[in-house]
Coordinates of C-alpha atoms and ligand atoms in Angstrom, one line a residue:
M7 CA 0.0 0.0 0.0
K8 CA 2.7 2.4 0.9
L9 CA 4.8 1.7 -2.2
R10 CA 1.7 2.4 -4.3
K11 CA 1.2 5.8 -2.5
V12 CA 4.9 6.4 -3.3
L13 CA 4.6 5.3 -6.9
A14 CA 1.5 7.5 -7.3
L15 CA 3.2 10.6 -5.9
L16 CA 6.1 9.9 -8.3
L17 CA 3.6 9.7 -11.0
V18 CA 2.0 13.0 -10.1
V19 CA 5.4 14.8 -9.9
N20 CA 6.4 13.4 -13.4
M21 CA 3.1 14.4 -14.8
M22 CA 3.7 18.1 -13.6
I23 CA 6.9 17.9 -15.7
V24 CA 5.0 16.4 -18.7
S25 CA 2.4 19.1 -18.4
F26 CA 5.1 21.8 -18.2
A27 CA 6.9 20.4 -21.2
A28 CA 3.6 20.5 -23.1
C29 CA 3.2 24.2 -22.3
A30 CA 6.7 25.1 -23.5
P31 CA 6.8 27.3 -26.8
K32 CA 6.4 25.6 -29.9
N33 CA 9.8 26.6 -31.4
K34 CA 11.7 25.2 -28.4
P35 CA 13.0 21.8 -29.0
Q36 CA 10.8 19.1 -27.3
P37 CA 12.6 16.4 -25.2
D38 CA 14.0 13.8 -27.4
N39 CA 12.2 10.5 -26.9
G40 CA 15.3 8.4 -27.6
K41 CA 14.3 7.7 -31.1
G42 CA 14.8 11.1 -32.4
N43 CA 17.4 10.1 -35.0
V44 CA 15.0 7.6 -36.7
T45 CA 12.0 9.8 -36.8
D46 CA 11.6 12.1 -39.5
Q47 CA 8.7 14.4 -38.9
T48 CA 9.0 17.3 -41.1
P49 CA 5.4 18.8 -40.9
D50 CA 3.6 18.1 -44.2
K51 CA 4.1 21.2 -46.2
N52 CA 2.2 19.8 -49.1
E53 CA -1.1 20.7 -47.7
G54 CA -3.7 20.7 -50.4
K55 CA -1.2 18.9 -53.0
E56 CA -2.7 15.9 -54.4
L57 CA -0.8 12.7 -53.4
E58 CA -1.0 9.4 -55.3
G59 CA -3.3 6.6 -54.3
S60 CA -3.6 6.4 -50.4
L61 CA -0.2 8.3 -49.8
I62 CA -0.5 10.5 -46.8
T63 CA 3.0 12.2 -47.1
E64 CA 5.2 12.8 -50.2
K65 CA 8.2 11.2 -48.3
P66 CA 8.4 8.1 -46.2
T67 CA 7.7 9.4 -42.7
K68 CA 8.2 7.7 -39.4
F69 CA 6.4 8.0 -36.2
T70 CA 7.0 6.4 -32.6
I71 CA 4.3 4.6 -31.1
F72 CA 3.6 3.1 -27.5
L73 CA 1.2 0.2 -27.9
N74 CA 1.1 -3.4 -26.3
F75 CA -2.1 -5.4 -27.0
N76 CA -2.5 -8.9 -25.5
N77 CA 1.2 -8.8 -24.6
M78 CA 2.0 -8.1 -28.1
P79 CA 4.2 -4.8 -28.3
F80 CA 3.7 -3.0 -31.6
N81 CA 6.1 -4.7 -34.2
P82 CA 6.5 -2.8 -37.5
E83 CA 7.8 -6.1 -39.1
W84 CA 4.1 -7.3 -39.1
R85 CA 3.0 -8.1 -42.4
V86 CA 0.1 -5.9 -42.7
W87 CA 2.0 -2.9 -41.2
Q88 CA 4.5 -3.1 -43.8
E89 CA 1.8 -3.0 -46.5
I90 CA 0.2 0.0 -44.6
A91 CA 3.6 1.8 -44.7
K92 CA 3.7 1.0 -48.4
R93 CA 0.4 2.5 -49.1
T94 CA 0.5 5.5 -47.0
N95 CA 4.4 6.4 -46.6
I96 CA 3.7 6.4 -42.8
S97 CA 5.6 3.7 -40.8
L98 CA 5.6 3.2 -37.1
E99 CA 8.5 2.4 -34.6
G100 CA 7.4 0.8 -31.5
V101 CA 9.0 2.1 -28.3
I102 CA 8.2 -0.9 -26.2
S103 CA 10.8 -3.8 -26.3
Q104 CA 9.4 -7.1 -27.9
S105 CA 10.4 -8.9 -24.8
N106 CA 8.4 -6.5 -22.5
S107 CA 4.9 -7.9 -21.9
N108 CA 3.9 -5.6 -18.9
E109 CA 1.8 -2.9 -20.4
Q110 CA 1.2 -1.1 -17.2
E111 CA 4.8 -1.0 -16.2
A112 CA 5.9 0.2 -19.5
F113 CA 3.3 2.9 -19.5
N114 CA 4.1 4.2 -16.3
L115 CA 7.8 4.3 -17.1
M116 CA 7.0 6.2 -20.2
V117 CA 5.0 8.8 -18.5
S118 CA 7.3 9.2 -15.7
S119 CA 10.2 9.6 -18.0
G120 CA 8.6 12.5 -19.6
K121 CA 9.5 11.2 -22.9
L122 CA 6.3 10.4 -24.8
A123 CA 5.8 8.5 -28.1
D124 CA 4.1 10.4 -30.9
I125 CA 1.2 7.9 -30.8
I126 CA -0.1 6.4 -27.5
G127 CA -2.5 3.5 -27.0
Y128 CA -3.3 2.1 -23.6
V129 CA -5.6 -0.6 -22.2
D130 CA -7.1 2.0 -19.6
A131 CA -9.0 4.9 -21.3
S132 CA -9.2 6.9 -18.1
E133 CA -5.4 7.0 -17.9
L134 CA -5.3 8.3 -21.4
E135 CA -7.7 10.9 -20.4
K136 CA -5.9 11.7 -17.4
L137 CA -2.7 12.2 -19.3
G138 CA -4.8 14.3 -21.8
R139 CA -5.9 16.5 -19.1
D140 CA -2.4 16.9 -17.7
G141 CA -1.3 18.1 -21.2
G142 CA 0.5 14.8 -22.3
I143 CA -2.0 14.2 -25.0
L144 CA -3.6 16.5 -27.6
P145 CA -7.2 17.1 -27.8
L146 CA -8.3 15.8 -31.1
N147 CA -11.6 17.6 -31.7
D148 CA -10.4 20.2 -34.0
L149 CA -7.7 18.1 -35.6
I150 CA -10.5 15.5 -36.6
K151 CA -12.9 18.2 -37.7
E152 CA -10.3 19.7 -40.0
H153 CA -8.3 16.6 -41.3
A154 CA -10.3 13.3 -40.5
P155 CA -13.5 13.3 -42.4
N156 CA -13.9 9.7 -42.0
I157 CA -13.4 9.7 -38.2
Q158 CA -15.7 12.6 -38.1
A159 CA -18.4 10.6 -40.0
A160 CA -18.1 7.7 -37.5
L161 CA -18.4 10.0 -34.6
D162 CA -21.6 11.8 -36.3
R163 CA -23.1 8.4 -37.2
D164 CA -22.5 6.3 -34.1
E165 CA -23.6 7.5 -30.8
R166 CA -22.0 4.7 -28.7
F167 CA -18.6 5.6 -30.7
R168 CA -19.0 9.3 -29.8
Q169 CA -19.7 8.6 -26.1
T170 CA -16.5 6.5 -25.7
A171 CA -14.4 9.1 -27.6
V172 CA -15.4 12.2 -25.8
S173 CA -13.9 12.5 -22.4
L174 CA -15.2 14.0 -19.2
D175 CA -14.0 17.5 -20.1
G176 CA -15.5 17.3 -23.5
N177 CA -12.3 16.7 -25.4
I178 CA -11.5 13.7 -27.5
Y179 CA -8.2 12.3 -26.3
Q180 CA -8.4 9.0 -27.9
I181 CA -10.0 7.4 -31.3
P182 CA -11.5 4.3 -30.0
K183 CA -11.7 0.8 -31.3
N184 CA -15.4 0.7 -32.3
Q185 CA -17.4 -2.6 -32.1
E186 CA -20.1 -2.5 -34.7
L187 CA -21.6 -5.8 -33.1
I188 CA -23.7 -5.1 -30.0
T189 CA -24.3 -8.6 -28.8
A190 CA -22.4 -10.1 -26.2
E191 CA -24.1 -13.1 -24.3
F192 CA -27.2 -15.0 -25.5
W193 CA -29.6 -17.3 -23.8
W194 CA -28.7 -21.0 -24.7
I195 CA -30.8 -24.2 -24.2
R196 CA -30.7 -27.8 -24.9
Q197 CA -32.9 -28.0 -27.9
D198 CA -32.5 -31.8 -28.0
W199 CA -33.8 -32.0 -24.4
L200 CA -36.7 -29.8 -25.2
T201 CA -37.6 -32.0 -28.2
K202 CA -37.2 -35.2 -26.2
L203 CA -39.7 -33.8 -23.4
G204 CA -42.1 -32.3 -26.0
L205 CA -41.4 -28.9 -24.8
E206 CA -41.4 -25.5 -26.8
V207 CA -38.6 -22.9 -26.4
P208 CA -39.8 -20.6 -23.3
K209 CA -40.8 -17.2 -24.4
T210 CA -41.5 -15.8 -20.8
V211 CA -39.8 -16.2 -17.3
D212 CA -42.9 -18.4 -16.2
D213 CA -42.4 -20.7 -19.4
L214 CA -38.6 -20.8 -18.3
Y215 CA -39.6 -21.7 -14.9
N216 CA -41.8 -24.8 -16.2
V217 CA -39.1 -25.8 -18.6
L218 CA -36.4 -25.8 -16.0
T219 CA -38.8 -27.8 -13.8
A220 CA -39.3 -30.4 -16.5
F221 CA -35.5 -30.6 -17.0
R222 CA -35.1 -31.1 -13.3
N223 CA -37.9 -33.9 -13.0
E224 CA -38.1 -35.7 -16.3
D225 CA -34.6 -37.1 -16.8
P226 CA -33.8 -35.5 -20.2
N227 CA -30.4 -37.0 -20.3
G228 CA -31.9 -40.4 -19.8
N229 CA -29.7 -41.9 -17.4
G230 CA -32.5 -42.7 -14.7
Q231 CA -31.0 -40.4 -12.4
K232 CA -32.2 -36.9 -11.1
D233 CA -28.9 -35.4 -11.7
E234 CA -29.6 -32.6 -14.3
I235 CA -28.5 -29.0 -13.5
P236 CA -31.3 -26.9 -15.3
L237 CA -29.8 -23.5 -14.9
F238 CA -26.1 -22.8 -14.6
D239 CA -23.5 -20.2 -15.2
R240 CA -19.7 -20.3 -15.6
A241 CA -19.6 -16.6 -14.4
G242 CA -21.6 -17.4 -11.2
H243 CA -18.6 -17.1 -8.9
K244 CA -18.3 -13.4 -9.8
M245 CA -21.8 -12.5 -11.0
P246 CA -24.2 -14.6 -9.0
D247 CA -27.0 -12.0 -9.6
E248 CA -27.0 -12.5 -13.3
Y249 CA -30.3 -14.5 -13.3
L250 CA -31.9 -11.5 -11.4
Y251 CA -31.9 -10.0 -15.0
L252 CA -34.9 -12.3 -15.4
W253 CA -37.0 -10.1 -13.5
D254 CA -35.3 -6.8 -14.8
T255 CA -33.2 -6.3 -11.7
S256 CA -29.6 -6.7 -10.3
L257 CA -27.5 -5.9 -7.4
E258 CA -26.3 -2.8 -9.2
F259 CA -27.1 0.6 -10.4
Y260 CA -29.2 0.9 -13.5
P261 CA -30.7 4.0 -15.3
R262 CA -34.2 4.2 -16.2
N263 CA -35.7 7.1 -18.2
G264 CA -32.7 9.4 -17.5
K265 CA -32.9 8.6 -13.8
M266 CA -30.2 6.6 -11.9
T267 CA -31.6 3.8 -9.5
F268 CA -29.8 1.4 -7.2
E269 CA -31.7 -1.8 -8.2
P270 CA -31.9 -3.3 -4.8
M271 CA -34.1 -0.4 -3.6
E272 CA -36.7 -0.9 -6.4
E273 CA -39.7 -3.0 -6.7
N274 CA -38.5 -5.4 -9.2
F275 CA -35.9 -6.5 -6.8
K276 CA -38.2 -8.1 -4.4
T277 CA -40.0 -10.1 -7.1
G278 CA -36.6 -11.1 -8.5
V279 CA -35.0 -12.3 -5.2
Q280 CA -38.3 -13.9 -4.1
N281 CA -38.2 -16.1 -7.4
I282 CA -34.4 -16.7 -7.3
V283 CA -34.7 -17.9 -3.8
K284 CA -37.5 -20.2 -4.8
W285 CA -35.7 -21.5 -8.0
Y286 CA -32.6 -22.2 -6.1
K287 CA -34.5 -24.1 -3.2
E288 CA -36.3 -26.2 -5.8
G289 CA -33.0 -27.3 -7.6
L290 CA -33.5 -25.4 -10.8
I291 CA -30.3 -23.4 -10.2
D292 CA -26.9 -25.0 -9.9
P293 CA -26.4 -25.7 -6.1
E294 CA -22.7 -24.8 -6.7
I295 CA -23.3 -21.6 -8.8
F296 CA -21.2 -19.5 -6.2
T297 CA -18.3 -21.9 -6.2
R298 CA -18.1 -24.0 -9.4
G299 CA -16.1 -21.4 -11.2
P300 CA -15.2 -20.8 -14.9
K301 CA -15.0 -24.4 -15.8
A302 CA -18.8 -24.9 -15.0
R303 CA -19.8 -24.8 -18.6
D304 CA -17.3 -27.4 -19.8
I305 CA -18.2 -29.6 -16.8
L306 CA -21.8 -29.4 -17.1
L307 CA -22.1 -29.6 -20.8
S308 CA -19.6 -32.3 -21.4
G309 CA -21.1 -34.2 -18.4
N310 CA -24.6 -34.0 -20.2
L311 CA -26.0 -32.3 -17.1
G312 CA -26.6 -28.6 -17.9
G313 CA -29.9 -27.4 -19.5
V314 CA -29.9 -23.6 -19.9
T315 CA -27.2 -20.8 -19.6
H316 CA -26.6 -17.2 -20.5
D317 CA -23.2 -17.1 -22.3
W318 CA -21.1 -15.9 -25.3
P319 CA -21.2 -17.2 -28.9
S320 CA -18.7 -19.9 -27.9
A321 CA -21.4 -21.8 -26.1
G322 CA -22.4 -22.8 -29.6
N323 CA -19.1 -24.5 -30.1
Y324 CA -20.1 -27.6 -28.0
N325 CA -22.5 -28.6 -30.9
T326 CA -19.4 -29.5 -32.7
T327 CA -17.2 -30.8 -29.9
L328 CA -19.7 -33.0 -28.2
T329 CA -21.4 -34.4 -31.1
E330 CA -19.7 -37.9 -30.7
T331 CA -19.9 -38.3 -27.0
I332 CA -23.5 -37.0 -26.5
P333 CA -25.5 -38.1 -29.8
G334 CA -28.1 -35.4 -30.6
F335 CA -26.5 -32.8 -28.3
E336 CA -27.8 -29.5 -29.6
M337 CA -27.4 -26.0 -27.9
V338 CA -29.6 -23.3 -29.6
A339 CA -29.8 -19.5 -28.8
F340 CA -33.3 -18.2 -27.8
A341 CA -34.8 -14.7 -27.3
P342 CA -34.5 -13.4 -23.7
P343 CA -37.6 -14.5 -21.9
A344 CA -40.2 -11.7 -21.3
D345 CA -40.0 -10.6 -17.7
Q346 CA -43.0 -10.3 -15.3
H347 CA -44.1 -7.1 -17.0
G348 CA -43.9 -8.8 -20.3
V349 CA -40.7 -6.9 -21.4
V350 CA -38.0 -8.7 -23.5
K351 CA -34.6 -7.3 -22.8
E352 CA -30.9 -8.3 -23.0
R353 CA -28.6 -6.4 -20.6
T354 CA -25.4 -7.8 -21.7
A355 CA -23.8 -6.0 -24.7
R356 CA -20.4 -5.1 -26.1
Y357 CA -19.1 -1.4 -26.3
P358 CA -16.5 0.3 -28.2
G359 CA -13.2 0.0 -26.5
V360 CA -9.9 2.0 -26.1
G361 CA -7.7 2.9 -29.3
W362 CA -5.0 5.4 -29.8
S363 CA -3.9 9.0 -29.1
I364 CA -1.5 11.5 -30.3
S365 CA 0.9 13.0 -27.7
S366 CA 1.6 16.4 -27.0
Q367 CA 5.4 15.8 -28.1
C368 CA 4.4 14.7 -31.6
K369 CA 5.7 17.3 -34.1
D370 CA 3.3 16.8 -36.8
P371 CA -0.1 15.8 -35.4
V372 CA -1.8 16.9 -38.6
T373 CA 0.0 14.0 -40.6
V374 CA -0.8 11.5 -37.6
I375 CA -4.5 12.3 -37.7
K376 CA -4.8 11.8 -41.4
F377 CA -3.0 8.4 -41.0
M378 CA -5.4 7.6 -38.1
D379 CA -8.3 8.5 -40.5
Y380 CA -6.9 6.2 -43.0
F381 CA -8.3 3.3 -40.9
F382 CA -11.8 4.6 -41.3
T383 CA -11.5 4.4 -45.0
E384 CA -12.6 1.3 -46.9
E385 CA -9.1 0.4 -47.8
G386 CA -7.7 1.0 -44.4
S387 CA -10.3 -0.7 -42.5
D388 CA -10.1 -3.8 -44.8
L389 CA -6.3 -4.0 -44.1
V390 CA -6.9 -4.0 -40.3
N391 CA -9.9 -6.2 -40.4
W392 CA -9.2 -8.8 -43.0
G393 CA -5.4 -8.3 -43.9
I394 CA -4.1 -8.3 -47.6
E395 CA -6.4 -9.3 -50.4
G396 CA -5.2 -12.5 -52.0
E397 CA -3.2 -13.4 -49.2
T398 CA -5.3 -13.6 -46.1
Y399 CA -8.7 -13.1 -47.6
V400 CA -10.6 -13.1 -51.0
V401 CA -13.4 -11.2 -52.3
N402 CA -16.3 -13.5 -53.3
P403 CA -18.5 -12.7 -56.5
D404 CA -21.3 -11.6 -54.2
G405 CA -18.9 -9.0 -52.7
T406 CA -18.6 -10.6 -49.4
K407 CA -15.1 -11.6 -48.2
S408 CA -13.7 -15.0 -46.9
Y409 CA -10.4 -15.8 -45.3
T410 CA -8.2 -18.0 -47.3
D411 CA -6.9 -21.3 -46.0
V412 CA -3.7 -19.6 -44.8
V413 CA -5.8 -18.2 -42.0
M414 CA -8.4 -20.8 -41.4
N415 CA -6.0 -23.7 -41.5
S416 CA -2.8 -22.4 -39.9
D417 CA -1.5 -24.2 -36.8
Q418 CA -3.0 -21.2 -34.7
T419 CA -6.6 -20.1 -34.3
P420 CA -7.7 -17.9 -37.2
I421 CA -7.7 -14.8 -34.9
G422 CA -4.4 -15.8 -33.5
Y423 CA -2.9 -16.1 -36.9
L424 CA -4.2 -12.8 -38.1
R425 CA -2.9 -11.0 -35.0
S426 CA 0.4 -12.5 -35.7
L427 CA 0.4 -10.2 -38.9
G428 CA -0.8 -7.3 -37.1
V429 CA -4.4 -7.6 -38.2
Q430 CA -7.2 -6.8 -35.6
Y431 CA -4.6 -4.8 -33.3
R432 CA -5.8 -2.4 -30.7
I433 CA -5.9 0.8 -32.6
G434 CA -8.6 3.3 -33.4
M435 CA -10.8 1.5 -36.0
E436 CA -14.1 0.0 -36.7
Q437 CA -14.3 -3.8 -36.0
N438 CA -16.2 -5.2 -39.1
P439 CA -19.0 -7.6 -38.0
A440 CA -18.4 -9.7 -41.2
Y441 CA -14.9 -10.3 -40.0
E442 CA -16.4 -12.0 -36.8
Y443 CA -19.2 -13.9 -38.6
A444 CA -16.4 -15.5 -40.7
F445 CA -15.2 -17.4 -37.9
M446 CA -18.4 -18.2 -36.1
T447 CA -19.9 -21.9 -35.9
P448 CA -23.4 -22.0 -37.3
A449 CA -25.0 -22.0 -33.8
A450 CA -23.1 -18.9 -32.7
K451 CA -23.9 -17.1 -36.1
A452 CA -27.5 -17.9 -35.6
A453 CA -27.4 -16.6 -32.2
T454 CA -25.7 -13.4 -33.2
E455 CA -28.0 -12.8 -36.1
L456 CA -31.1 -13.4 -33.9
Y457 CA -30.1 -10.9 -31.2
E458 CA -28.5 -8.2 -33.7
E459 CA -31.7 -8.1 -35.7
N460 CA -33.6 -7.3 -32.6
R461 CA -31.7 -4.1 -31.4
E462 CA -35.0 -3.2 -29.6
W463 CA -34.1 -5.8 -26.8
F464 CA -31.0 -3.5 -25.9
E465 CA -31.6 -0.5 -23.7
K466 CA -31.0 2.9 -25.3
D467 CA -28.7 5.4 -23.6
M468 CA -26.9 2.8 -21.7
P469 CA -23.6 3.5 -20.3
P470 CA -21.0 0.5 -20.7
Y471 CA -22.4 -2.2 -18.5
L472 CA -19.3 -4.5 -18.0
D473 CA -19.7 -7.6 -16.0
G474 CA -23.0 -6.4 -14.7
A475 CA -21.8 -3.0 -13.6
L476 CA -22.0 0.6 -15.0
A477 CA -18.5 1.9 -16.2
L478 CA -19.1 5.9 -15.8
K479 CA -16.6 8.4 -15.8
Y480 CA -16.3 10.5 -12.6
T481 CA -14.6 13.8 -11.5
P482 CA -11.7 13.0 -9.2
E483 CA -13.5 14.2 -6.1
D484 CA -16.8 12.2 -7.0
E485 CA -14.7 9.2 -7.8
A486 CA -13.0 9.2 -4.3
E487 CA -16.3 9.5 -2.6
Y488 CA -18.2 7.0 -4.6
K489 CA -15.5 4.4 -4.2
K490 CA -15.4 4.9 -0.3
I491 CA -19.2 4.6 -0.1
M492 CA -19.4 1.6 -2.4
S493 CA -16.5 -0.2 -0.6
S494 CA -18.7 -0.5 2.2
I495 CA -22.0 -1.2 0.3
R496 CA -20.8 -3.8 -2.3
P497 CA -19.6 -6.5 0.2
Y498 CA -22.7 -6.0 2.3
V499 CA -25.1 -6.6 -0.6
N500 CA -23.3 -9.5 -2.0
E501 CA -23.1 -11.1 1.4
K502 CA -26.7 -10.5 1.9
F503 CA -27.9 -11.8 -1.5
Q504 CA -25.9 -14.9 -1.0
S505 CA -27.4 -15.7 2.4
W506 CA -30.9 -15.3 1.0
M507 CA -30.3 -17.3 -2.1
L508 CA -28.7 -20.2 0.0
G509 CA -31.6 -19.8 2.4
T510 CA -29.3 -19.0 5.4
T511 CA -31.6 -16.0 6.2
D512 CA -35.0 -14.8 5.2
F513 CA -35.2 -12.2 2.4
N514 CA -38.7 -10.9 3.2
A515 CA -38.0 -10.5 7.0
E516 CA -34.7 -8.7 6.3
Y517 CA -35.6 -6.5 3.5
D518 CA -36.6 -3.2 5.4
S519 CA -33.6 -3.4 7.6
F520 CA -31.5 -4.1 4.7
I521 CA -32.6 -0.9 3.1
A522 CA -32.1 1.1 6.2
E523 CA -28.7 -0.3 6.3
L524 CA -27.9 0.9 2.8
K525 CA -29.0 4.5 3.7
T526 CA -26.9 4.4 6.7
R527 CA -23.9 3.5 4.5
G528 CA -24.6 6.4 2.2
I529 CA -26.4 4.7 -0.9
E530 CA -28.4 7.9 -1.4
K531 CA -25.1 9.9 -2.0
A532 CA -23.7 7.2 -4.3
I533 CA -26.9 7.4 -6.3
E534 CA -26.6 11.2 -6.5
I535 CA -22.9 10.8 -7.8
N536 CA -24.0 8.3 -10.4
Q537 CA -26.8 10.5 -11.5
R538 CA -24.3 13.3 -12.3
A539 CA -21.9 11.0 -14.0
Y540 CA -24.8 9.5 -16.0
E541 CA -26.0 13.0 -17.1
T542 CA -22.4 13.6 -18.1
F543 CA -22.4 10.5 -20.1
L544 CA -25.7 11.6 -22.0
G545 CA -24.0 14.9 -22.8
K546 CA -26.4 16.9 -20.7
Ligands
CA615 CA1 -30.9 -37.6 -15.4

């Protein structure tokens, strides 16, 4: 703890140096970033002059980049980045050594050295924004408006992309990596069990109760034992409240019609917990949901025991892998069951992620923003989504694209192979949905199409809702107070929920005192802080 404080203080001191450097007069030489002799950043004097093809500068130009995605520091040797350099005249030089896999350590080291790379990408967007507010990163708003029409078009077209890009102070400090697909998790059910018992796919939460009860009592796996686990989840150890979503509630904050609520204080919560307690008691929910851990899905599906779950597209892979051991095995995705009010809703979703920024030490930000814009053109987007035409993909007669055998049948996974060429790196870009469809199993594809076609199931104006919790941006003061309050409330709520579900204590008897305790611990203040952060998110 002490060490952390010392480090934090060091960081602050160094940030001040960075800020100071950023304010230095423009004609004063900026600190050399150690790569000075390999960078040729003569500002583009050819403004307005037509360059051939996709060239961004007349002469080959090099910029430094700090980026380390999935333990892969940026590598200029990657096939696709060689091609990008050839087409644009812009090449990048990574500043993180290829043997360094600790992204956080490398970032802190760079920031504290005061020598920033021209382009910076980092896993934590709030750290980038902080660096931006301290003067280490350029606000990109005007640069985009003036020089990046394709990024501007994406900001205008896609509200979620814009909300991710714009920071708390209204500045854009990073170009996010956009995700065009919204879908994350789906409801999955053993279709072969339904067929065997003569049941329909459940449409409502009451139907689901009946189906789970039949799975429990009617031996769909046919071994003569009452061993089925009707409802299970491999994330139960960290999000045991996920099935409260069936009654449109959770243990978390959730906005409704512009107003922030803490769901345990709302009416749906009573209905939800009363039902969850009942389902658990009746053996419809995995008795080991709190403890079984991330292998729950493998164990329960390969054991022919699990019936229904809420999970990612990969849940469809078992149709292929279990086809021989469990004849007839078939998982299918179905629509979220309508809740007690008849509303169909899917809470899990994907959100745009962190991309890249331009540091205040970059001598030619105009060229860099033009380069960043290239990845939002069709040509640039294809390169970072699909790779190189004729090598990694082909364009079919109907205009769709397919990966070549080189990608699909390498000794790595297709995505692993593509990443080894620098494709789908963590830069500011738009992830093309077709790229993901190209890898999916038929069941995963059907699941994704079903949910993507029903965007009305997804709440509008939702801030990122990651692992069941809102990810809002706070001012430093609000953040400190919020964290303090919630560090007392979260463990209390989790402990109470678990004891109700396990039947250790009685929910109805305890509810009023539970609410009183939340108030004592400051929940109303926490709601107020979240309301403010939510309004900022909405751009109010
Ligand atoms: Ca059985």
